[in-house]
Amino acid sequence: MASTCSGCGPGYKTPLDAMKGPREEIVYLPCIYRNTDIQKPDYLATVNINPKSPNFCKVIHRLPMPNLKDELHHSGWNACSSCYDDSSKRRNRLILPSLISSRIYVVDVGTDPLAPRLHKIVEPTDLFWKCGLANPHTSHCLGSGQIMISTMGDPSGNGKGGFVLLDGETFEVIGNWEQPGEAAPFGYDFWYQPRHNVMISTEWGAPKALGNGFNPADVKAGHYGQRLHVWDWTTHKRIQTLDLGEEGAIPLEIRFLHDPAAAEGFVGCALQSTVYRFYKTPKGDWAAEKVIKVPSKKVEGWALPEMPGLITDILISLDDRFLYFSNWLHGDIRQYDVTDRRNPRMVGQVFLGGSILKDGPVKVLEDKELDSQPTPRILKGKRVQGGPQMLQLSLDGKRLYVTTSLYSAWDKQFYPDLVKEGSVMMQIDVDTDKGGLKLNENFLVDFGAEPEGPALAHELRYPGGDCTSDIWL
């Protein structure tokens, strides 16, 4: 995202300006070897996605981390559109928190965007000793120039939803964002909206409960979350907790509308495959209502008698018109028109793998949506293993990119063949007029063919920012 005016900072002035930005040409993805049989470090892959390039769909660079079993997961920036008015800021460092090791890698993507290099390592002890926090997840840059990273745990592996602040120049740990004693019981994702003086965070679960796989008994034992936490953006205090109940168990990705004046957004809740709309009430406090529910399927040949869709990623187009999410277990991506915020309308759907395929071990006994089980997805001769997971949308909203790995321990449990064969990256063409999703049969990045062996590629980032990295003030 090059600046659109001289003397301005990174990103764009508004989300609608961003939609007119240049087409994406490369993408950065963390690739994971933890929980595979390959004793190699995770790495950052740079992939060429320019159809006019001879290297189209190829990994053109790999930056291995210096440690094993970090579990790279999500990434963020040192500066984004929240710093648009600050001409001294440059988007040139990618922040890579490690979900399991609790290291934070700072990667220089400014010197050579096609060949990122390691700039700094924030060691786990800095998070443990300075903040009492561990298991960093989501990273967002702030208008102040600082970087804020949500955490999921304390140094002992218990749930603790706090926030680490990094200096935006030195990348040293400053301390906690939240006031002492204000951390939430669990943490995961967050999004802030300064015009309403608010930040809202979500809950996955206790790191030591989910670290090596999913056990439904841990949900009953209270080791997973089901709440949204509302924070005062100025005082850094937790001012409200919204309990979504069982239907809102494991609320993961949270997205405010991109319009910085908007006082509402959506959150995807994994376990019962629901989407909640959260909003500011006329009284000035916050509330949430369920607006989408994907019905579970009655099955045999699977771990449980009912299979949820498992909504694992969710995003909103920059014009706030379409909502997209992935059902990692059912195997589909859905597109909803959310012009009527309280009544989303499904306008597109595409199946890309999943756990209910016709030729698989699972038989669907009762399905409220489909007449038959979907067929496997074969793309350029390769069978897609796993299900659609991380999503990224082009700035103009016309191309949706997807990868198939959720988190290495859960990949190994639910999709062992995905770990053996590696994940893939696919691209879906989006009808932005009437709605509709169609797989691009000419696009495939196969991380099963990596030089060190099949890897699990996760989140996607464009060098110039995107609709899940940038926040407008």
Short mmCIF file of C-alpha atoms in Angstrom, two decimals:
data_model
loop_
_atom_site.label_atom_id
_atom_site.label_comp_id
_atom_site.label_asym_id
_atom_site.label_seq_id
_atom_site.Cartn_x
_atom_site.Cartn_y
_atom_site.Cartn_z
CA MET A 1 0.00 0.00 0.00
CA ALA A 2 2.07 2.94 -1.16
CA SER A 3 1.01 6.31 0.18
CA THR A 4 -1.38 8.19 -2.05
CA CYS A 5 0.03 11.61 -1.21
CA SER A 6 3.47 13.01 -0.59
CA GLY A 7 4.35 13.61 3.03
CA CYS A 8 1.77 11.15 4.36
CA GLY A 9 2.41 8.08 6.45
CA PRO A 10 1.71 4.42 5.65
CA GLY A 11 -1.50 3.04 4.27
CA TYR A 12 -4.47 5.06 3.07
CA LYS A 13 -6.59 7.90 4.36
CA THR A 14 -9.82 5.85 4.32
CA PRO A 15 -10.90 2.23 3.73
CA LEU A 16 -12.54 3.27 0.44
CA ASP A 17 -9.26 4.84 -0.70
CA ALA A 18 -7.56 1.54 0.11
CA MET A 19 -9.95 -0.28 -2.26
CA LYS A 20 -8.40 1.71 -5.13
CA GLY A 21 -4.87 0.58 -4.17
CA PRO A 22 -2.60 -1.53 -6.38
CA ARG A 23 -3.20 -5.21 -6.99
CA GLU A 24 -1.37 -7.55 -4.61
CA GLU A 25 1.82 -9.06 -6.08
CA ILE A 26 3.43 -10.89 -3.15
CA VAL A 27 2.16 -12.31 0.12
CA TYR A 28 3.93 -13.30 3.35
CA LEU A 29 2.90 -16.49 5.15
CA PRO A 30 4.26 -18.11 8.31
CA CYS A 31 4.98 -21.81 7.67
CA ILE A 32 4.98 -24.19 10.61
CA TYR A 33 6.86 -27.45 11.32
CA ARG A 34 5.82 -27.92 14.96
CA ASN A 35 3.80 -31.15 15.35
CA THR A 36 5.13 -32.53 12.08
CA ASP A 37 7.89 -35.14 11.78
CA ILE A 38 10.27 -32.50 10.43
CA GLN A 39 12.73 -31.13 12.98
CA LYS A 40 13.21 -27.77 11.31
CA PRO A 41 12.37 -24.21 12.39
CA ASP A 42 9.21 -22.44 11.29
CA TYR A 43 9.82 -19.90 8.54
CA LEU A 44 8.32 -16.91 6.78
CA ALA A 45 7.52 -17.66 3.13
CA THR A 46 7.31 -14.96 0.47
CA VAL A 47 5.00 -16.05 -2.36
CA ASN A 48 4.62 -14.44 -5.77
CA ILE A 49 0.92 -13.98 -6.64
CA ASN A 50 1.35 -11.77 -9.70
CA PRO A 51 -0.21 -13.66 -12.65
CA LYS A 52 2.05 -11.77 -15.08
CA SER A 53 5.23 -12.99 -13.36
CA PRO A 54 7.18 -16.11 -14.41
CA ASN A 55 7.30 -16.94 -10.66
CA PHE A 56 3.50 -16.88 -10.26
CA CYS A 57 2.36 -19.21 -7.44
CA LYS A 58 5.95 -19.91 -6.37
CA VAL A 59 7.62 -19.47 -2.99
CA ILE A 60 10.39 -17.02 -3.92
CA HIS A 61 12.02 -16.66 -0.49
CA ARG A 62 12.12 -18.45 2.87
CA LEU A 63 13.29 -16.90 6.12
CA PRO A 64 13.82 -19.62 8.75
CA MET A 65 13.56 -18.64 12.42
CA PRO A 66 16.56 -19.48 14.64
CA ASN A 67 14.57 -21.77 16.97
CA LEU A 68 12.50 -24.96 16.75
CA LYS A 69 8.79 -25.36 17.57
CA ASP A 70 7.88 -21.68 17.90
CA GLU A 71 4.44 -22.09 16.25
CA LEU A 72 4.40 -18.91 14.21
CA HIS A 73 0.74 -18.02 13.77
CA HIS A 74 -0.48 -14.48 13.05
CA SER A 75 1.41 -11.35 12.08
CA GLY A 76 1.03 -7.59 12.17
CA TRP A 77 2.86 -4.37 11.29
CA ASN A 78 5.01 -1.76 12.97
CA ALA A 79 2.86 0.90 11.27
CA CYS A 80 -0.40 0.88 9.30
CA SER A 81 -3.20 3.21 8.24
CA SER A 82 -3.64 4.21 11.90
CA CYS A 83 -0.39 6.18 11.38
CA TYR A 84 -1.47 7.67 8.02
CA ASP A 85 -1.10 11.25 9.29
CA ASP A 86 2.48 10.66 10.51
CA SER A 87 4.88 11.13 7.60
CA SER A 88 7.80 9.86 9.71
CA LYS A 89 6.32 6.34 9.86
CA ARG A 90 7.09 3.55 7.39
CA ARG A 91 5.49 0.11 7.13
CA ASN A 92 8.76 -1.83 7.01
CA ARG A 93 8.73 -4.33 9.90
CA LEU A 94 6.51 -7.40 10.14
CA ILE A 95 5.74 -8.51 13.69
CA LEU A 96 5.64 -12.31 14.09
CA PRO A 97 4.50 -13.51 17.54
CA SER A 98 5.07 -17.21 18.32
CA LEU A 99 1.97 -18.76 19.86
CA ILE A 100 3.73 -21.54 21.79
CA SER A 101 7.32 -20.40 22.46
CA SER A 102 6.17 -16.83 23.27
CA ARG A 103 8.99 -15.32 21.21
CA ILE A 104 8.24 -12.31 19.05
CA TYR A 105 10.22 -11.96 15.84
CA VAL A 106 10.56 -8.58 14.14
CA VAL A 107 11.23 -9.03 10.42
CA ASP A 108 12.68 -6.36 8.13
CA VAL A 109 10.58 -6.33 4.96
CA GLY A 110 11.53 -2.79 4.01
CA THR A 111 15.14 -3.26 2.86
CA ASP A 112 14.10 -5.91 0.33
CA PRO A 113 10.38 -6.83 0.31
CA LEU A 114 11.19 -9.90 -1.83
CA ALA A 115 13.77 -11.22 0.68
CA PRO A 116 12.77 -10.45 4.29
CA ARG A 117 15.49 -10.60 6.94
CA LEU A 118 15.40 -10.97 10.70
CA HIS A 119 15.68 -7.62 12.51
CA LYS A 120 15.17 -8.43 16.20
CA ILE A 121 13.99 -11.17 18.58
CA VAL A 122 11.95 -10.34 21.67
CA GLU A 123 12.66 -13.21 24.05
CA PRO A 124 9.93 -14.95 26.08
CA THR A 125 11.48 -13.80 29.36
CA ASP A 126 10.69 -10.18 28.41
CA LEU A 127 6.99 -11.06 28.21
CA PHE A 128 7.13 -13.27 31.32
CA TRP A 129 9.05 -10.89 33.60
CA LYS A 130 7.96 -7.47 32.37
CA CYS A 131 4.28 -8.28 31.74
CA GLY A 132 3.43 -11.59 33.44
CA LEU A 133 2.09 -12.70 30.06
CA ALA A 134 2.75 -15.43 27.46
CA ASN A 135 1.42 -16.95 24.21
CA PRO A 136 1.17 -13.77 22.10
CA HIS A 137 -1.42 -13.83 19.33
CA THR A 138 -2.72 -10.73 17.51
CA SER A 139 -0.50 -7.74 16.74
CA HIS A 140 -1.88 -4.30 15.83
CA CYS A 141 0.00 -1.05 15.34
CA LEU A 142 -1.35 1.98 17.20
CA GLY A 143 -1.64 5.59 16.09
CA SER A 144 0.87 6.43 18.85
CA GLY A 145 3.56 4.46 17.01
CA GLN A 146 3.55 1.67 19.58
CA ILE A 147 2.67 -1.96 18.82
CA MET A 148 0.07 -3.82 20.87
CA ILE A 149 -0.03 -7.63 21.03
CA SER A 150 -2.78 -9.67 22.70
CA THR A 151 -1.84 -12.72 24.75
CA MET A 152 -3.61 -15.95 25.61
CA GLY A 153 -1.81 -17.04 28.76
CA ASP A 154 0.42 -16.52 31.74
CA PRO A 155 3.92 -18.04 31.85
CA SER A 156 2.49 -21.24 33.42
CA GLY A 157 0.08 -21.98 30.57
CA ASN A 158 -3.09 -20.80 32.31
CA GLY A 159 -5.49 -18.47 30.54
CA LYS A 160 -4.71 -14.75 30.78
CA GLY A 161 -5.96 -12.19 28.30
CA GLY A 162 -3.59 -9.26 28.56
CA PHE A 163 -1.74 -7.01 26.14
CA VAL A 164 1.97 -6.39 25.57
CA LEU A 165 3.18 -2.99 24.34
CA LEU A 166 6.30 -2.78 22.17
CA ASP A 167 8.17 0.40 21.33
CA GLY A 168 7.62 1.02 17.61
CA GLU A 169 11.24 2.02 16.97
CA THR A 170 13.35 -0.21 19.24
CA PHE A 171 10.80 -3.07 19.59
CA GLU A 172 11.65 -3.32 23.29
CA VAL A 173 8.87 -4.46 25.62
CA ILE A 174 7.43 -1.35 27.33
CA GLY A 175 5.06 -3.27 29.60
CA ASN A 176 1.37 -4.07 29.83
CA TRP A 177 -1.29 -2.04 28.03
CA GLU A 178 -4.00 -3.07 30.50
CA GLN A 179 -4.09 -1.65 34.02
CA PRO A 180 -2.83 -3.92 36.84
CA GLY A 181 -5.37 -6.60 37.73
CA GLU A 182 -7.50 -5.88 34.66
CA ALA A 183 -6.43 -8.84 32.45
CA ALA A 184 -9.28 -11.03 31.15
CA PRO A 185 -9.54 -14.75 32.06
CA PHE A 186 -8.73 -15.71 28.44
CA GLY A 187 -7.40 -13.88 25.41
CA TYR A 188 -7.14 -14.19 21.66
CA ASP A 189 -7.97 -11.41 19.17
CA PHE A 190 -8.80 -7.69 19.50
CA TRP A 191 -9.84 -4.65 17.49
CA TYR A 192 -10.02 -1.01 18.55
CA GLN A 193 -12.23 1.90 17.47
CA PRO A 194 -10.89 5.17 19.00
CA ARG A 195 -13.82 7.35 17.90
CA HIS A 196 -15.94 5.34 20.34
CA ASN A 197 -13.11 5.09 22.90
CA VAL A 198 -13.35 1.31 22.80
CA MET A 199 -11.38 -1.87 22.25
CA ILE A 200 -13.00 -5.31 22.29
CA SER A 201 -11.13 -8.59 22.84
CA THR A 202 -12.09 -12.25 22.44
CA GLU A 203 -11.29 -15.60 24.08
CA TRP A 204 -9.88 -18.89 22.79
CA GLY A 205 -8.78 -20.92 25.80
CA ALA A 206 -6.04 -21.84 28.26
CA PRO A 207 -2.81 -22.54 26.34
CA LYS A 208 -2.05 -25.73 28.27
CA ALA A 209 -5.56 -27.06 27.52
CA LEU A 210 -5.37 -26.48 23.76
CA GLY A 211 -1.59 -26.78 23.35
CA ASN A 212 -1.55 -30.42 22.28
CA GLY A 213 -5.03 -30.86 20.84
CA PHE A 214 -8.73 -30.38 21.49
CA ASN A 215 -10.57 -32.27 24.25
CA PRO A 216 -14.32 -31.54 24.53
CA ALA A 217 -14.07 -32.21 28.27
CA ASP A 218 -11.93 -29.07 28.56
CA VAL A 219 -14.88 -27.00 27.34
CA LYS A 220 -17.10 -28.39 30.11
CA ALA A 221 -14.28 -27.85 32.62
CA GLY A 222 -14.19 -24.14 31.76
CA HIS A 223 -10.83 -24.09 29.99
CA TYR A 224 -12.27 -22.37 26.90
CA GLY A 225 -13.85 -18.93 26.64
CA GLN A 226 -17.24 -17.62 25.54
CA ARG A 227 -17.03 -13.90 26.31
CA LEU A 228 -16.21 -10.58 24.69
CA HIS A 229 -14.37 -8.04 26.81
CA VAL A 230 -15.01 -4.32 26.33
CA TRP A 231 -12.17 -1.97 27.26
CA ASP A 232 -11.97 1.79 27.70
CA TRP A 233 -9.41 2.81 25.06
CA THR A 234 -8.22 5.82 27.08
CA THR A 235 -7.99 4.43 30.62
CA HIS A 236 -7.05 0.84 29.58
CA LYS A 237 -9.65 -0.58 31.97
CA ARG A 238 -12.03 -3.45 31.31
CA ILE A 239 -15.47 -1.86 31.56
CA GLN A 240 -17.85 -4.59 30.39
CA THR A 241 -17.98 -8.34 29.71
CA LEU A 242 -20.47 -9.82 27.23
CA ASP A 243 -21.12 -13.51 27.92
CA LEU A 244 -22.25 -15.07 24.63
CA GLY A 245 -23.28 -18.34 26.32
CA GLU A 246 -22.78 -21.83 24.89
CA GLU A 247 -23.80 -20.77 21.40
CA GLY A 248 -20.99 -18.24 21.42
CA ALA A 249 -18.31 -20.62 22.72
CA ILE A 250 -14.75 -19.91 21.55
CA PRO A 251 -15.20 -16.45 19.98
CA LEU A 252 -12.12 -16.05 17.79
CA GLU A 253 -11.61 -13.36 15.14
CA ILE A 254 -13.29 -10.03 15.86
CA ARG A 255 -13.81 -7.38 13.20
CA PHE A 256 -15.26 -3.92 13.67
CA LEU A 257 -16.65 -2.43 10.47
CA HIS A 258 -13.82 -0.60 8.71
CA ASP A 259 -15.64 2.75 8.79
CA PRO A 260 -13.94 4.38 11.82
CA ALA A 261 -17.24 6.01 12.81
CA ALA A 262 -19.04 2.64 12.99
CA ALA A 263 -19.99 1.34 16.43
CA GLU A 264 -20.57 -2.28 15.45
CA GLY A 265 -18.93 -5.33 13.97
CA PHE A 266 -18.94 -9.12 13.89
CA VAL A 267 -17.21 -11.97 15.71
CA GLY A 268 -16.97 -15.61 14.58
CA CYS A 269 -17.57 -18.20 17.31
CA ALA A 270 -15.92 -21.50 16.45
CA LEU A 271 -17.49 -24.24 18.53
CA GLN A 272 -21.15 -23.86 17.54
CA SER A 273 -20.43 -22.04 14.30
CA THR A 274 -22.22 -18.80 15.03
CA VAL A 275 -21.55 -15.19 14.10
CA TYR A 276 -22.52 -12.49 16.57
CA ARG A 277 -23.02 -8.84 15.79
CA PHE A 278 -21.75 -6.60 18.59
CA TYR A 279 -22.89 -2.99 18.78
CA LYS A 280 -23.08 0.12 20.93
CA THR A 281 -26.54 0.62 22.44
CA PRO A 282 -28.39 3.95 22.70
CA LYS A 283 -27.41 3.93 26.41
CA GLY A 284 -23.74 3.94 25.43
CA ASP A 285 -22.85 0.44 26.61
CA TRP A 286 -22.27 -2.60 24.38
CA ALA A 287 -24.38 -5.63 23.47
CA ALA A 288 -24.22 -8.66 21.16
CA GLU A 289 -26.79 -10.63 19.16
CA LYS A 290 -26.51 -13.83 17.13
CA VAL A 291 -27.02 -13.13 13.42
CA ILE A 292 -25.71 -16.31 11.70
CA LYS A 293 -25.86 -19.97 12.77
CA VAL A 294 -24.36 -22.79 10.70
CA PRO A 295 -26.21 -25.98 11.69
CA SER A 296 -24.13 -28.93 12.92
CA LYS A 297 -24.38 -32.18 10.95
CA LYS A 298 -25.29 -35.53 12.50
CA VAL A 299 -22.53 -37.92 11.50
CA GLU A 300 -20.99 -41.33 12.10
CA GLY A 301 -17.34 -42.26 11.70
CA TRP A 302 -16.14 -39.06 13.39
CA ALA A 303 -14.96 -38.15 16.91
CA LEU A 304 -18.41 -36.87 18.00
CA PRO A 305 -21.98 -37.64 16.87
CA GLU A 306 -22.45 -34.03 15.70
CA MET A 307 -19.93 -32.12 13.59
CA PRO A 308 -19.87 -28.31 13.84
CA GLY A 309 -18.79 -26.18 10.90
CA LEU A 310 -16.05 -24.68 13.10
CA ILE A 311 -15.88 -21.06 11.99
CA THR A 312 -12.19 -20.25 12.29
CA ASP A 313 -11.60 -17.06 10.31
CA ILE A 314 -13.83 -14.16 9.40
CA LEU A 315 -13.25 -10.91 7.55
CA ILE A 316 -15.13 -7.91 6.19
CA SER A 317 -14.55 -6.26 2.81
CA LEU A 318 -13.14 -2.73 3.00
CA ASP A 319 -16.46 -1.20 1.93
CA ASP A 320 -18.21 -3.03 4.83
CA ARG A 321 -20.55 -4.73 2.37
CA PHE A 322 -19.50 -8.39 2.49
CA LEU A 323 -18.59 -10.73 5.34
CA TYR A 324 -16.61 -13.91 4.64
CA PHE A 325 -15.91 -16.87 6.89
CA SER A 326 -14.45 -20.36 6.71
CA ASN A 327 -16.00 -23.56 8.14
CA TRP A 328 -12.82 -25.56 8.71
CA LEU A 329 -14.57 -28.89 9.43
CA HIS A 330 -17.50 -28.71 7.00
CA GLY A 331 -15.07 -27.48 4.34
CA ASP A 332 -16.79 -24.42 2.91
CA ILE A 333 -16.22 -20.66 2.67
CA ARG A 334 -19.29 -18.43 2.77
CA GLN A 335 -19.94 -14.90 1.58
CA TYR A 336 -22.70 -12.83 3.20
CA ASP A 337 -24.13 -9.49 2.19
CA VAL A 338 -24.15 -7.54 5.48
CA THR A 339 -25.63 -4.28 4.17
CA ASP A 340 -28.47 -5.00 6.62
CA ARG A 341 -26.19 -5.49 9.63
CA ARG A 342 -28.77 -7.40 11.69
CA ASN A 343 -29.80 -9.74 8.85
CA PRO A 344 -26.80 -11.07 6.91
CA ARG A 345 -27.78 -12.80 3.67
CA MET A 346 -25.67 -15.62 2.20
CA VAL A 347 -24.79 -14.84 -1.43
CA GLY A 348 -21.82 -17.14 -2.08
CA GLN A 349 -20.44 -20.51 -1.03
CA VAL A 350 -17.63 -22.80 -2.19
CA PHE A 351 -16.41 -26.17 -0.83
CA LEU A 352 -12.65 -26.75 -0.57
CA GLY A 353 -11.97 -30.01 1.26
CA GLY A 354 -13.25 -30.58 4.80
CA SER A 355 -14.32 -33.58 6.88
CA ILE A 356 -17.57 -34.63 5.18
CA LEU A 357 -16.31 -35.56 1.72
CA LYS A 358 -18.12 -38.29 -0.25
CA ASP A 359 -15.14 -40.66 -0.33
CA GLY A 360 -14.05 -40.05 3.28
CA PRO A 361 -14.64 -42.07 6.47
CA VAL A 362 -17.45 -39.80 7.74
CA LYS A 363 -21.05 -40.52 6.81
CA VAL A 364 -23.52 -37.66 7.21
CA LEU A 365 -26.79 -38.95 8.71
CA GLU A 366 -28.69 -35.68 8.90
CA ASP A 367 -27.90 -32.42 7.13
CA LYS A 368 -30.09 -29.32 7.32
CA GLU A 369 -28.29 -27.65 4.42
CA LEU A 370 -26.91 -30.11 1.84
CA ASP A 371 -28.63 -32.86 -0.17
CA SER A 372 -25.39 -34.81 -0.60
CA GLN A 373 -21.84 -34.88 0.72
CA PRO A 374 -19.38 -32.72 -1.21
CA THR A 375 -16.82 -34.20 -3.59
CA PRO A 376 -13.08 -33.88 -2.91
CA ARG A 377 -11.36 -30.84 -4.37
CA ILE A 378 -8.58 -31.75 -6.81
CA LEU A 379 -6.56 -28.72 -7.90
CA LYS A 380 -3.81 -29.05 -10.49
CA GLY A 381 -3.67 -32.78 -9.75
CA LYS A 382 -3.35 -32.33 -5.97
CA ARG A 383 -6.09 -33.33 -3.56
CA VAL A 384 -6.75 -30.54 -1.07
CA GLN A 385 -6.26 -31.86 2.48
CA GLY A 386 -7.71 -30.16 5.54
CA GLY A 387 -10.35 -27.48 5.18
CA PRO A 388 -10.41 -23.77 4.32
CA GLN A 389 -9.05 -21.71 7.19
CA MET A 390 -7.16 -18.40 7.05
CA LEU A 391 -8.61 -15.87 4.62
CA GLN A 392 -7.30 -12.70 3.01
CA LEU A 393 -9.18 -10.47 0.59
CA SER A 394 -7.68 -8.31 -2.14
CA LEU A 395 -8.07 -4.58 -1.53
CA ASP A 396 -10.65 -4.27 -4.31
CA GLY A 397 -12.58 -7.22 -2.85
CA LYS A 398 -12.42 -9.33 -6.03
CA ARG A 399 -9.99 -12.08 -4.95
CA LEU A 400 -10.13 -14.13 -1.77
CA TYR A 401 -7.04 -16.12 -0.76
CA VAL A 402 -7.27 -19.10 1.58
CA THR A 403 -4.92 -21.52 3.36
CA THR A 404 -5.85 -24.81 5.02
CA SER A 405 -3.93 -25.09 8.32
CA LEU A 406 -5.54 -23.98 11.60
CA TYR A 407 -2.94 -24.70 14.26
CA SER A 408 -0.46 -27.57 14.16
CA ALA A 409 -1.82 -29.58 17.13
CA TRP A 410 -5.40 -29.37 15.83
CA ASP A 411 -4.27 -30.06 12.25
CA LYS A 412 -2.61 -33.27 13.48
CA GLN A 413 -5.75 -34.30 15.39
CA PHE A 414 -8.44 -33.52 12.81
CA TYR A 415 -6.53 -33.76 9.52
CA PRO A 416 -3.47 -36.05 9.89
CA ASP A 417 -3.09 -36.21 6.09
CA LEU A 418 -2.74 -32.42 6.02
CA VAL A 419 0.32 -32.70 8.26
CA LYS A 420 1.76 -35.45 6.05
CA GLU A 421 1.08 -33.72 2.73
CA GLY A 422 1.33 -30.05 3.69
CA SER A 423 -1.15 -27.24 3.35
CA VAL A 424 -2.11 -25.33 0.22
CA MET A 425 -2.98 -21.78 -0.70
CA MET A 426 -5.89 -21.23 -3.08
CA GLN A 427 -7.57 -18.22 -4.66
CA ILE A 428 -11.28 -17.64 -5.12
CA ASP A 429 -12.80 -15.19 -7.58
CA VAL A 430 -15.46 -13.03 -5.93
CA ASP A 431 -18.52 -11.55 -7.62
CA THR A 432 -18.70 -8.15 -5.90
CA ASP A 433 -21.82 -7.16 -7.81
CA LYS A 434 -24.42 -9.79 -6.88
CA GLY A 435 -22.24 -12.02 -4.71
CA GLY A 436 -20.77 -15.42 -5.58
CA LEU A 437 -17.57 -17.43 -5.09
CA LYS A 438 -15.70 -19.49 -7.67
CA LEU A 439 -12.38 -21.31 -7.25
CA ASN A 440 -9.61 -20.18 -9.61
CA GLU A 441 -8.49 -23.53 -11.08
CA ASN A 442 -5.21 -21.99 -12.33
CA PHE A 443 -3.97 -20.94 -8.88
CA LEU A 444 -2.26 -23.27 -6.40
CA VAL A 445 0.62 -22.83 -3.97
CA ASP A 446 1.52 -26.29 -2.70
CA PHE A 447 3.38 -26.20 0.61
CA GLY A 448 3.66 -29.98 0.39
CA ALA A 449 6.48 -29.44 -2.12
CA GLU A 450 8.72 -27.33 0.15
CA PRO A 451 12.49 -28.08 0.15
CA GLU A 452 12.59 -29.16 3.83
CA GLY A 453 9.35 -31.15 3.55
CA PRO A 454 5.60 -30.49 3.76
CA ALA A 455 4.82 -27.35 5.80
CA LEU A 456 1.69 -25.88 7.39
CA ALA A 457 1.18 -22.39 5.96
CA HIS A 458 -1.09 -20.14 7.98
CA GLU A 459 -1.99 -16.43 7.89
CA LEU A 460 -1.60 -14.23 4.79
CA ARG A 461 -0.24 -10.66 4.71
CA TYR A 462 0.33 -8.25 1.84
CA PRO A 463 3.36 -5.93 2.14
CA GLY A 464 1.11 -2.86 1.95
CA GLY A 465 -1.48 -3.95 4.50
CA ASP A 466 -4.92 -5.48 4.12
CA CYS A 467 -8.42 -5.62 5.54
CA THR A 468 -7.38 -7.57 8.66
CA SER A 469 -4.19 -5.62 9.49
CA ASP A 470 -5.20 -2.00 9.10
CA ILE A 471 -7.39 0.11 11.39
CA TRP A 472 -8.51 3.63 10.54
CA LEU A 473 -8.77 6.35 13.20
#
